[in-house]
Short mmCIF file of C-alpha atoms in Angstrom, two decimals:
data_model
loop_
_atom_site.label_atom_id
_atom_site.label_comp_id
_atom_site.label_asym_id
_atom_site.label_seq_id
_atom_site.Cartn_x
_atom_site.Cartn_y
_atom_site.Cartn_z
CA UNK A 1 -0.35 -0.13 0.03
CA UNK A 2 2.72 2.40 0.67
CA UNK A 3 5.24 3.76 -2.01
CA UNK A 4 8.69 4.22 0.34
CA UNK A 5 11.70 3.60 -0.63
CA UNK A 6 13.80 1.41 2.03
CA UNK A 7 16.93 1.69 0.00
CA UNK A 8 19.79 2.71 2.73
CA UNK A 9 21.24 5.16 0.99
CA UNK A 10 18.36 7.00 2.18
CA UNK A 11 20.74 7.63 5.44
CA UNK A 12 24.16 6.94 4.14
CA UNK A 13 23.94 10.40 2.00
CA UNK A 14 22.82 12.49 4.92
CA UNK A 15 23.75 11.23 8.23
CA UNK A 16 23.54 14.65 9.83
CA UNK A 17 19.86 15.48 11.03
CA UNK A 18 17.59 17.89 12.90
CA UNK A 19 15.72 14.88 14.38
CA UNK A 20 16.26 11.44 14.22
CA UNK A 21 12.72 9.11 15.22
CA UNK A 22 12.71 5.58 16.03
CA UNK A 23 9.73 3.73 15.10
CA UNK A 24 7.19 4.84 11.99
CA UNK A 25 3.88 4.07 13.59
CA UNK A 26 1.18 6.45 14.88
CA UNK A 27 3.86 8.93 17.15
CA UNK A 28 6.74 8.62 15.31
CA UNK A 29 5.02 9.52 11.71
CA UNK A 30 3.06 11.73 13.59
CA UNK A 31 6.43 13.60 14.84
CA UNK A 32 8.13 13.34 11.82
CA UNK A 33 5.38 15.01 9.38
CA UNK A 34 4.53 17.90 11.94
CA UNK A 35 8.82 18.87 11.87
CA UNK A 36 9.16 18.23 8.27
CA UNK A 37 6.37 20.46 7.46
CA UNK A 38 8.16 23.25 9.73
CA UNK A 39 11.49 22.90 8.25
CA UNK A 40 12.92 20.63 10.31
CA UNK A 41 15.13 17.91 8.68
CA UNK A 42 14.09 14.30 9.88
CA UNK A 43 15.36 10.58 9.66
CA UNK A 44 12.23 8.36 10.31
CA UNK A 45 13.80 4.81 11.37
CA UNK A 46 11.62 1.92 11.02
CA UNK A 47 12.50 -1.46 12.22
CA UNK A 48 10.41 -3.70 9.95
CA UNK A 49 11.18 -3.61 6.55
CA UNK A 50 7.46 -4.15 5.60
CA UNK A 51 5.83 -0.97 4.66
CA UNK A 52 2.46 -2.11 4.95
CA UNK A 53 3.18 -3.41 8.85
CA UNK A 54 1.27 -2.61 11.20
CA UNK A 55 -0.18 -3.34 14.90
CA UNK A 56 -2.00 -6.26 15.29
CA UNK A 57 -2.79 -6.01 18.57
CA UNK A 58 -4.86 -3.03 18.96
CA UNK A 59 -8.50 -1.72 19.14
CA UNK A 60 -8.21 0.88 16.41
CA UNK A 61 -9.94 3.27 18.34
CA UNK A 62 -8.74 7.17 18.23
CA UNK A 63 -10.44 9.15 20.88
CA UNK A 64 -12.16 12.26 19.94
CA UNK A 65 -9.55 14.59 21.81
CA UNK A 66 -7.02 13.20 18.85
CA UNK A 67 -9.65 13.90 15.76
CA UNK A 68 -7.63 17.79 15.19
CA UNK A 69 -4.67 16.10 15.65
CA UNK A 70 -5.92 14.30 12.39
CA UNK A 71 -7.25 16.79 10.72
CA UNK A 72 -4.00 19.21 10.46
CA UNK A 73 -2.21 16.20 9.59
CA UNK A 74 -4.63 16.04 6.58
CA UNK A 75 -5.58 12.02 7.46
CA UNK A 76 -9.00 12.57 8.66
CA UNK A 77 -10.07 12.67 5.02
CA UNK A 78 -8.35 9.48 3.62
CA UNK A 79 -8.92 7.94 6.88
CA UNK A 80 -12.82 8.13 5.85
CA UNK A 81 -12.24 7.75 2.29
CA UNK A 82 -10.21 4.57 3.52
CA UNK A 83 -13.19 3.02 4.90
CA UNK A 84 -12.40 4.70 8.34
CA UNK A 85 -16.07 5.64 10.76
CA UNK A 86 -17.31 8.46 12.94
CA UNK A 87 -18.64 7.30 16.21
CA UNK A 88 -19.80 8.39 19.79
CA UNK A 89 -19.69 5.73 22.24
CA UNK A 90 -21.79 4.40 24.94
CA UNK A 91 -21.09 2.63 28.02
CA UNK A 92 -23.36 0.00 29.58
CA UNK A 93 -23.89 -0.03 33.88
CA UNK A 94 -25.89 -1.97 35.91
CA UNK A 95 -27.42 1.44 36.75
CA UNK A 96 -28.73 1.01 32.90
CA UNK A 97 -26.73 2.50 29.26
CA UNK A 98 -24.36 5.94 29.45
CA UNK A 99 -25.96 7.49 25.99
CA UNK A 100 -24.02 10.04 24.26
CA UNK A 101 -25.58 13.40 23.59
CA UNK A 102 -26.59 14.69 19.87
CA UNK A 103 -23.62 16.89 19.90
CA UNK A 104 -21.15 14.73 21.23
CA UNK A 105 -18.01 14.61 19.51
CA UNK A 106 -17.26 11.69 17.92
CA UNK A 107 -14.01 9.03 17.63
CA UNK A 108 -12.24 7.27 14.34
CA UNK A 109 -12.35 3.90 13.82
CA UNK A 110 -10.06 2.31 10.92
CA UNK A 111 -8.05 -1.24 11.06
CA UNK A 112 -4.48 -0.77 11.97
CA UNK A 113 -3.52 -3.12 8.80
CA UNK A 114 -5.48 -0.17 6.88
CA UNK A 115 -4.13 3.06 9.15
CA UNK A 116 -0.39 2.22 10.15
CA UNK A 117 0.62 2.11 6.10
CA UNK A 118 -1.41 4.85 5.09
CA UNK A 119 0.24 7.49 8.39
CA UNK A 120 3.21 5.79 7.41
CA UNK A 121 2.75 6.64 3.37
CA UNK A 122 2.21 10.14 4.66
CA UNK A 123 5.02 10.43 6.34
CA UNK A 124 7.22 8.96 3.63
CA UNK A 125 5.53 11.78 1.18
CA UNK A 126 6.50 14.65 3.41
CA UNK A 127 9.31 16.77 1.91
CA UNK A 128 11.98 16.93 4.76
CA UNK A 129 11.12 13.08 5.81
CA UNK A 130 13.87 10.76 4.99
CA UNK A 131 12.14 6.93 5.74
CA UNK A 132 14.43 4.38 6.61
CA UNK A 133 12.81 0.63 6.65
CA UNK A 134 14.37 -2.19 7.92
CA UNK A 135 16.86 -0.34 10.10
CA UNK A 136 17.18 -0.72 13.85
CA UNK A 137 18.14 0.96 16.93
CA UNK A 138 21.09 -0.50 18.49
CA UNK A 139 23.13 1.93 19.69
CA UNK A 140 23.11 6.06 21.30
CA UNK A 141 25.41 8.76 20.10
CA UNK A 142 26.44 10.58 22.63
CA UNK A 143 28.07 14.32 23.61
CA UNK A 144 29.07 14.16 26.89
CA UNK A 145 25.86 13.50 29.09
CA UNK A 146 23.23 14.08 26.26
CA UNK A 147 22.05 11.71 22.93
CA UNK A 148 23.21 12.96 20.15
CA UNK A 149 22.56 10.71 17.44
CA UNK A 150 21.29 6.76 16.61
CA UNK A 151 23.35 4.03 15.72
CA UNK A 152 21.00 1.44 13.48
CA UNK A 153 21.62 -1.73 11.40
CA UNK A 154 19.92 -2.61 8.93
CA UNK A 155 18.58 -6.46 7.53
CA UNK A 156 22.63 -6.70 5.92
CA UNK A 157 24.03 -6.02 9.28
CA UNK A 158 25.53 -2.81 8.05
CA UNK A 159 25.54 0.14 10.70
CA UNK A 160 25.22 3.61 10.04
CA UNK A 161 25.72 6.58 12.55
CA UNK A 162 22.89 9.01 12.36
CA UNK A 163 23.76 12.41 14.23
CA UNK A 164 20.97 15.14 15.29
CA UNK A 165 20.31 17.43 17.69
CA UNK A 166 17.32 15.91 18.76
CA UNK A 167 16.36 11.57 19.06
CA UNK A 168 12.98 10.83 19.70
CA UNK A 169 11.84 7.42 20.65
CA UNK A 170 8.59 6.35 19.20
CA UNK A 171 9.30 2.47 19.48
CA UNK A 172 6.47 1.59 21.83
CA UNK A 173 5.44 0.35 25.38
CA UNK A 174 9.12 -1.87 25.14
CA UNK A 175 11.38 0.82 23.53
CA UNK A 176 14.49 0.38 23.43
CA UNK A 177 15.32 3.53 23.03
CA UNK A 178 14.83 4.48 26.33
CA UNK A 179 16.77 1.73 27.58
CA UNK A 180 19.48 2.60 25.62
CA UNK A 181 19.43 6.16 26.92
CA UNK A 182 18.90 4.54 30.72
CA UNK A 183 15.32 6.68 31.20
CA UNK A 184 13.90 6.19 34.91
CA UNK A 185 10.77 4.68 34.22
CA UNK A 186 7.82 3.05 37.11
CA UNK A 187 6.27 -0.44 35.95
CA UNK A 188 2.76 -0.55 37.85
CA UNK A 189 0.35 -3.94 37.52
CA UNK A 190 -2.47 -4.64 35.79
CA UNK A 191 -4.71 -7.27 37.06
CA UNK A 192 -6.60 -8.05 33.38
CA UNK A 193 -5.90 -9.63 30.21
CA UNK A 194 -7.61 -9.05 26.59
CA UNK A 195 -8.89 -10.93 24.02
CA UNK A 196 -10.34 -9.60 20.85
CA UNK A 197 -10.59 -9.97 17.16
CA UNK A 198 -12.60 -8.81 13.56
CA UNK A 199 -15.85 -10.40 12.96
CA UNK A 200 -18.34 -10.24 10.01
CA UNK A 201 -21.94 -10.83 10.36
CA UNK A 202 -24.57 -8.75 11.67
CA UNK A 203 -23.38 -5.24 12.88
CA UNK A 204 -24.32 -4.62 16.82
CA UNK A 205 -27.36 -2.43 17.87
CA UNK A 206 -25.71 1.16 18.29
CA UNK A 207 -23.73 0.71 14.92
CA UNK A 208 -21.53 2.75 14.24
CA UNK A 209 -21.00 3.78 17.58
CA UNK A 210 -19.00 1.82 20.11
CA UNK A 211 -19.99 0.00 23.40
CA UNK A 212 -18.36 -0.63 25.89
CA UNK A 213 -20.07 -2.70 29.01
CA UNK A 214 -17.89 -1.68 32.48
CA UNK A 215 -18.95 -5.27 34.09
CA UNK A 216 -17.06 -3.80 37.21
CA UNK A 217 -14.45 -5.39 37.78
CA UNK A 218 -14.63 -7.22 34.17
CA UNK A 219 -15.00 -5.11 30.81
CA UNK A 220 -16.59 -6.39 27.18
CA UNK A 221 -16.25 -4.03 24.07
CA UNK A 222 -17.62 -4.00 20.39
CA UNK A 223 -16.11 -1.61 18.00
CA UNK A 224 -17.89 -1.44 14.46
CA UNK A 225 -15.00 -0.05 11.83
CA UNK A 226 -14.15 -0.40 7.90
CA UNK A 227 -15.74 -2.68 5.86
CA UNK A 228 -18.77 -4.06 7.58
CA UNK A 229 -16.45 -5.44 10.28
CA UNK A 230 -16.91 -5.57 13.87
CA UNK A 231 -13.76 -5.51 16.91
CA UNK A 232 -14.60 -7.18 19.50
CA UNK A 233 -13.05 -7.48 22.65
CA UNK A 234 -13.27 -8.92 26.39
CA UNK A 235 -10.68 -7.67 29.14
CA UNK A 236 -11.56 -10.04 32.55
CA UNK A 237 -9.52 -10.66 35.75
CA UNK A 238 -6.95 -12.81 35.53
CA UNK A 239 -9.53 -15.13 37.25
CA UNK A 240 -11.09 -16.40 33.66
CA UNK A 241 -7.45 -16.67 32.24
CA UNK A 242 -7.41 -20.44 31.71
CA UNK A 243 -10.71 -20.61 30.18
CA UNK A 244 -9.64 -18.13 27.35
CA UNK A 245 -5.89 -19.70 27.07
CA UNK A 246 -7.28 -23.35 26.05
CA UNK A 247 -10.42 -21.78 23.61
CA UNK A 248 -9.01 -17.80 22.67
CA UNK A 249 -12.19 -17.79 20.07
CA UNK A 250 -15.07 -20.09 22.28
CA UNK A 251 -14.56 -17.73 25.42
CA UNK A 252 -14.85 -14.75 23.50
CA UNK A 253 -17.77 -15.29 22.18
CA UNK A 254 -19.37 -17.18 25.38
CA UNK A 255 -18.17 -13.99 27.50
CA UNK A 256 -20.04 -11.46 25.59
CA UNK A 257 -22.61 -13.33 24.10
CA UNK A 258 -23.60 -13.68 27.92
CA UNK A 259 -23.18 -9.67 28.97
CA UNK A 260 -26.30 -7.46 29.52
CA UNK A 261 -28.34 -6.86 25.94
CA UNK A 262 -25.29 -8.89 24.58
CA UNK A 263 -23.86 -7.60 21.15
CA UNK A 264 -24.42 -10.01 18.34
CA UNK A 265 -21.40 -11.83 18.21
CA UNK A 266 -22.62 -15.61 18.42
CA UNK A 267 -24.22 -14.64 15.08
CA UNK A 268 -20.52 -13.26 13.24
CA UNK A 269 -17.87 -15.15 12.08
CA UNK A 270 -14.24 -14.01 12.80
CA UNK A 271 -12.27 -13.21 10.04
CA UNK A 272 -8.66 -13.61 11.68
CA UNK A 273 -7.71 -15.27 14.40
CA UNK A 274 -8.56 -14.42 18.35
CA UNK A 275 -5.46 -12.57 19.54
CA UNK A 276 -4.96 -12.15 23.33
CA UNK A 277 -2.07 -10.39 25.87
CA UNK A 278 -1.79 -11.50 29.59
CA UNK A 279 0.53 -9.55 30.77
CA UNK A 280 0.59 -5.24 29.82
CA UNK A 281 1.97 -3.49 32.90
CA UNK A 282 1.69 0.20 32.70
CA UNK A 283 4.68 1.81 31.86
CA UNK A 284 5.28 5.62 33.65
CA UNK A 285 8.51 6.99 32.12
CA UNK A 286 10.38 10.26 32.08
CA UNK A 287 9.26 12.00 28.55
CA UNK A 288 12.72 13.62 28.44
CA UNK A 289 16.44 13.49 28.56
CA UNK A 290 18.78 15.57 27.57
CA UNK A 291 18.73 15.64 23.49
CA UNK A 292 16.09 13.16 24.09
CA UNK A 293 12.28 12.78 23.92
CA UNK A 294 9.44 9.90 23.81
CA UNK A 295 6.08 9.89 22.78
CA UNK A 296 2.95 7.56 22.79
CA UNK A 297 3.28 4.33 24.71
CA UNK A 298 7.49 4.82 24.95
CA UNK A 299 6.50 8.12 26.97
CA UNK A 300 3.27 6.32 28.60
CA UNK A 301 2.21 2.77 28.05
CA UNK A 302 -1.12 3.04 30.36
CA UNK A 303 -4.27 0.18 29.98
CA UNK A 304 -6.12 -0.63 26.69
CA UNK A 305 -9.08 -0.81 28.22
CA UNK A 306 -10.15 2.86 27.74
CA UNK A 307 -9.08 3.35 24.49
CA UNK A 308 -6.45 6.00 24.91
CA UNK A 309 -3.22 4.71 23.05
CA UNK A 310 -4.17 5.85 19.11
CA UNK A 311 -5.30 8.78 20.38
CA UNK A 312 -2.41 9.67 22.86
CA UNK A 313 0.06 8.91 20.14
CA UNK A 314 -1.03 11.02 17.76
CA UNK A 315 -1.58 13.88 20.24
CA UNK A 316 1.62 13.58 22.35
CA UNK A 317 3.79 13.89 18.28
CA UNK A 318 2.07 16.88 17.93
CA UNK A 319 3.25 18.70 21.05
CA UNK A 320 6.46 17.32 21.03
CA UNK A 321 6.32 18.99 17.21
CA UNK A 322 5.17 22.27 18.33
CA UNK A 323 7.63 22.24 21.29
CA UNK A 324 10.84 21.94 19.34
CA UNK A 325 11.05 23.55 16.53
CA UNK A 326 12.35 26.80 17.99
CA UNK A 327 15.15 25.24 19.60
CA UNK A 328 15.57 22.96 16.40
CA UNK A 329 15.88 26.06 14.20
CA UNK A 330 18.64 27.46 16.74
CA UNK A 331 16.45 30.57 18.08
CA UNK A 332 16.53 28.74 21.57
CA UNK A 333 18.70 25.97 24.01
CA UNK A 334 16.43 22.43 22.94
CA UNK A 335 16.33 21.88 26.64
CA UNK A 336 13.89 24.88 26.65
CA UNK A 337 11.88 23.00 24.28
CA UNK A 338 12.53 19.52 25.63
CA UNK A 339 10.87 21.24 29.40
CA UNK A 340 7.89 22.50 27.08
CA UNK A 341 6.92 19.16 25.85
CA UNK A 342 7.81 17.74 29.13
CA UNK A 343 5.28 20.25 30.68
CA UNK A 344 2.68 19.72 27.83
CA UNK A 345 1.98 16.44 28.41
CA UNK A 346 2.15 16.46 31.95
CA UNK A 347 -0.53 18.72 32.09
CA UNK A 348 -2.48 16.59 29.53
CA UNK A 349 -2.05 12.88 30.45
CA UNK A 350 -1.05 12.62 34.16
CA UNK A 351 -4.33 13.13 35.69
CA UNK A 352 -5.73 10.15 33.15
CA UNK A 353 -3.02 8.25 33.76
CA UNK A 354 -2.84 8.51 37.06
CA UNK A 355 -7.30 7.17 37.73
CA UNK A 356 -6.45 4.65 34.94
CA UNK A 357 -3.14 3.03 36.74
CA UNK A 358 -5.83 3.15 39.57
CA UNK A 359 -8.03 0.65 37.77
CA UNK A 360 -6.08 -1.34 35.86
CA UNK A 361 -5.64 -3.13 39.13
CA UNK A 362 -8.53 -5.53 38.70
CA UNK A 363 -10.05 -3.66 41.22
CA UNK A 364 -14.08 -2.96 41.68
CA UNK A 365 -15.33 0.53 41.38
CA UNK A 366 -14.87 2.52 44.73
CA UNK A 367 -17.71 4.63 45.91
CA UNK A 368 -17.30 7.73 43.85
CA UNK A 369 -16.57 6.06 40.68
CA UNK A 370 -20.39 4.27 41.02
CA UNK A 371 -21.81 7.69 41.92
CA UNK A 372 -20.89 8.97 39.07
CA UNK A 373 -21.76 6.08 36.44
CA UNK A 374 -25.10 5.81 37.96
CA UNK A 375 -25.65 9.55 37.40
CA UNK A 376 -24.36 9.63 34.44
CA UNK A 377 -26.79 7.07 33.59
CA UNK A 378 -29.78 8.91 34.48
CA UNK A 379 -28.76 12.60 34.01
CA UNK A 380 -28.31 14.26 30.81
CA UNK A 381 -25.86 17.04 32.14
CA UNK A 382 -23.67 13.78 33.97
CA UNK A 383 -24.00 11.93 30.84
CA UNK A 384 -22.58 15.09 28.82
CA UNK A 385 -19.58 15.20 31.09
CA UNK A 386 -18.84 11.91 31.69
CA UNK A 387 -18.69 11.65 27.60
CA UNK A 388 -16.25 14.68 27.49
CA UNK A 389 -14.30 12.84 30.19
CA UNK A 390 -14.37 10.16 28.87
CA UNK A 391 -13.29 10.82 25.21
CA UNK A 392 -10.31 12.82 26.73
CA UNK A 393 -11.46 16.53 25.61
CA UNK A 394 -11.67 17.32 29.67
CA UNK A 395 -9.24 15.96 32.40
CA UNK A 396 -10.15 14.35 35.76
CA UNK A 397 -10.46 17.48 37.85
CA UNK A 398 -12.73 19.33 35.53
CA UNK A 399 -14.90 16.15 35.25
CA UNK A 400 -15.17 15.87 39.02
CA UNK A 401 -15.72 19.40 40.42
CA UNK A 402 -18.31 19.32 37.22
CA UNK A 403 -20.01 16.46 37.77
CA UNK A 404 -19.75 15.20 41.30
CA UNK A 405 -21.59 17.77 42.83
CA UNK A 406 -24.64 16.86 40.51
CA UNK A 407 -24.39 13.02 40.95
CA UNK A 408 -24.99 13.13 44.46
CA UNK A 409 -27.91 15.15 44.18
CA UNK A 410 -29.17 12.81 40.96
CA UNK A 411 -28.79 10.00 42.82
CA UNK A 412 -30.22 11.30 46.03
CA UNK A 413 -33.55 12.16 44.20
CA UNK A 414 -33.51 8.91 41.96
CA UNK A 415 -33.23 6.81 45.37
CA UNK A 416 -35.85 9.26 47.51
CA UNK A 417 -38.05 8.17 44.36
CA UNK A 418 -37.72 5.03 44.54
CA UNK A 419 -38.22 4.29 47.95
CA UNK A 420 -41.45 6.43 47.58
CA UNK A 421 -42.51 4.29 44.85
CA UNK A 422 -41.90 1.05 47.51
CA UNK A 423 -43.46 2.45 50.13
CA UNK A 424 -47.33 0.41 50.64
CA UNK A 425 -50.45 3.23 50.30
CA UNK A 426 -52.15 5.06 53.65
CA UNK A 427 -55.00 3.88 54.83
CA UNK A 428 -57.76 5.34 52.62
CA UNK A 429 -55.36 5.90 49.54
CA UNK A 430 -55.51 4.32 46.24
CA UNK A 431 -52.32 2.01 44.95
CA UNK A 432 -50.28 4.14 42.97
CA UNK A 433 -50.97 2.76 38.85
#
């Protein structure tokens, strides 16, 4: 699909760059495109030799918060032309469905097998970006304590030394670049596992909207996408792992078919093997070091239950590019641009990350969470705030200060109404119909 030149000549002819980006998936390509458009010379290094390679275990869901980034990249229309769907999300809870309001911002759904090559090809066609496929980062160049470039190895075993003012790690949750640089990280436990796959057949009732089931503490989902397919996923706690390992497809169908108001997975047909991931600890790394920045999962790899990975990959690449361009043009020290990026990353994502890390342990909802979920199923205004939070357009602090006080009132009124309805009629009064 992509029309890229993976010849070693690309990087041999120009060994010095303004930036070297390691990893040509969503975060790396976003960073490379936006840097190059602003006059920065970029080497984009990707270990896979296949221009059509893609991330195989992923729900593909791009949160509404990242849609402006897609529009800025000029990728939203090509994604829709490739069959991508715009959707809102709705959520089943034991208190009822939390449904999106009419003007809720819409997410984007396109399988990674189509999305990744499309984004990579856009990067390869951007003037100022040199894409080197099949080149693996094996070492770092240094200037004192600062990272000053990357050593890469091609499929034939030849090595290239790419010097740069900035090196960007966009190589995923198991980032080799972060390891080579000795970037501090925290590894946090995850108490669930994930299985999922694409099915053809009858669409879920609320398609094209995505639907998730908060089964507390288990979780299930249906994500309609291109070509009439639906990605079905389950994330149970690990006490159910044995049944999924024994029969991944059968267990996935049985799990989702057993949910309240279940989607039509049993009448569907898988179009590919059911894939799973058992160990997915959350990784939180420092986003910058002298001469180095991390984007996407290399910086922050969190629980996929909340569908934030694709969107945050795009957004973090955008924040980094905008933060460091002045420095790469020699207008200020690079350290200043890296601090700007670190602040932006923390401001936008740290609150979300704390809440996600806490729930990822596999625990059940706490009292405050139950109150907000219950109120969101009962009250339009709470649901609107909850939708903006769930689609990552606002942070936890704003959500809590806006939604929690109203949630308390909504739930009290609901409980009083239930109590009144359950009281026997007074003597001489007719029973309510």
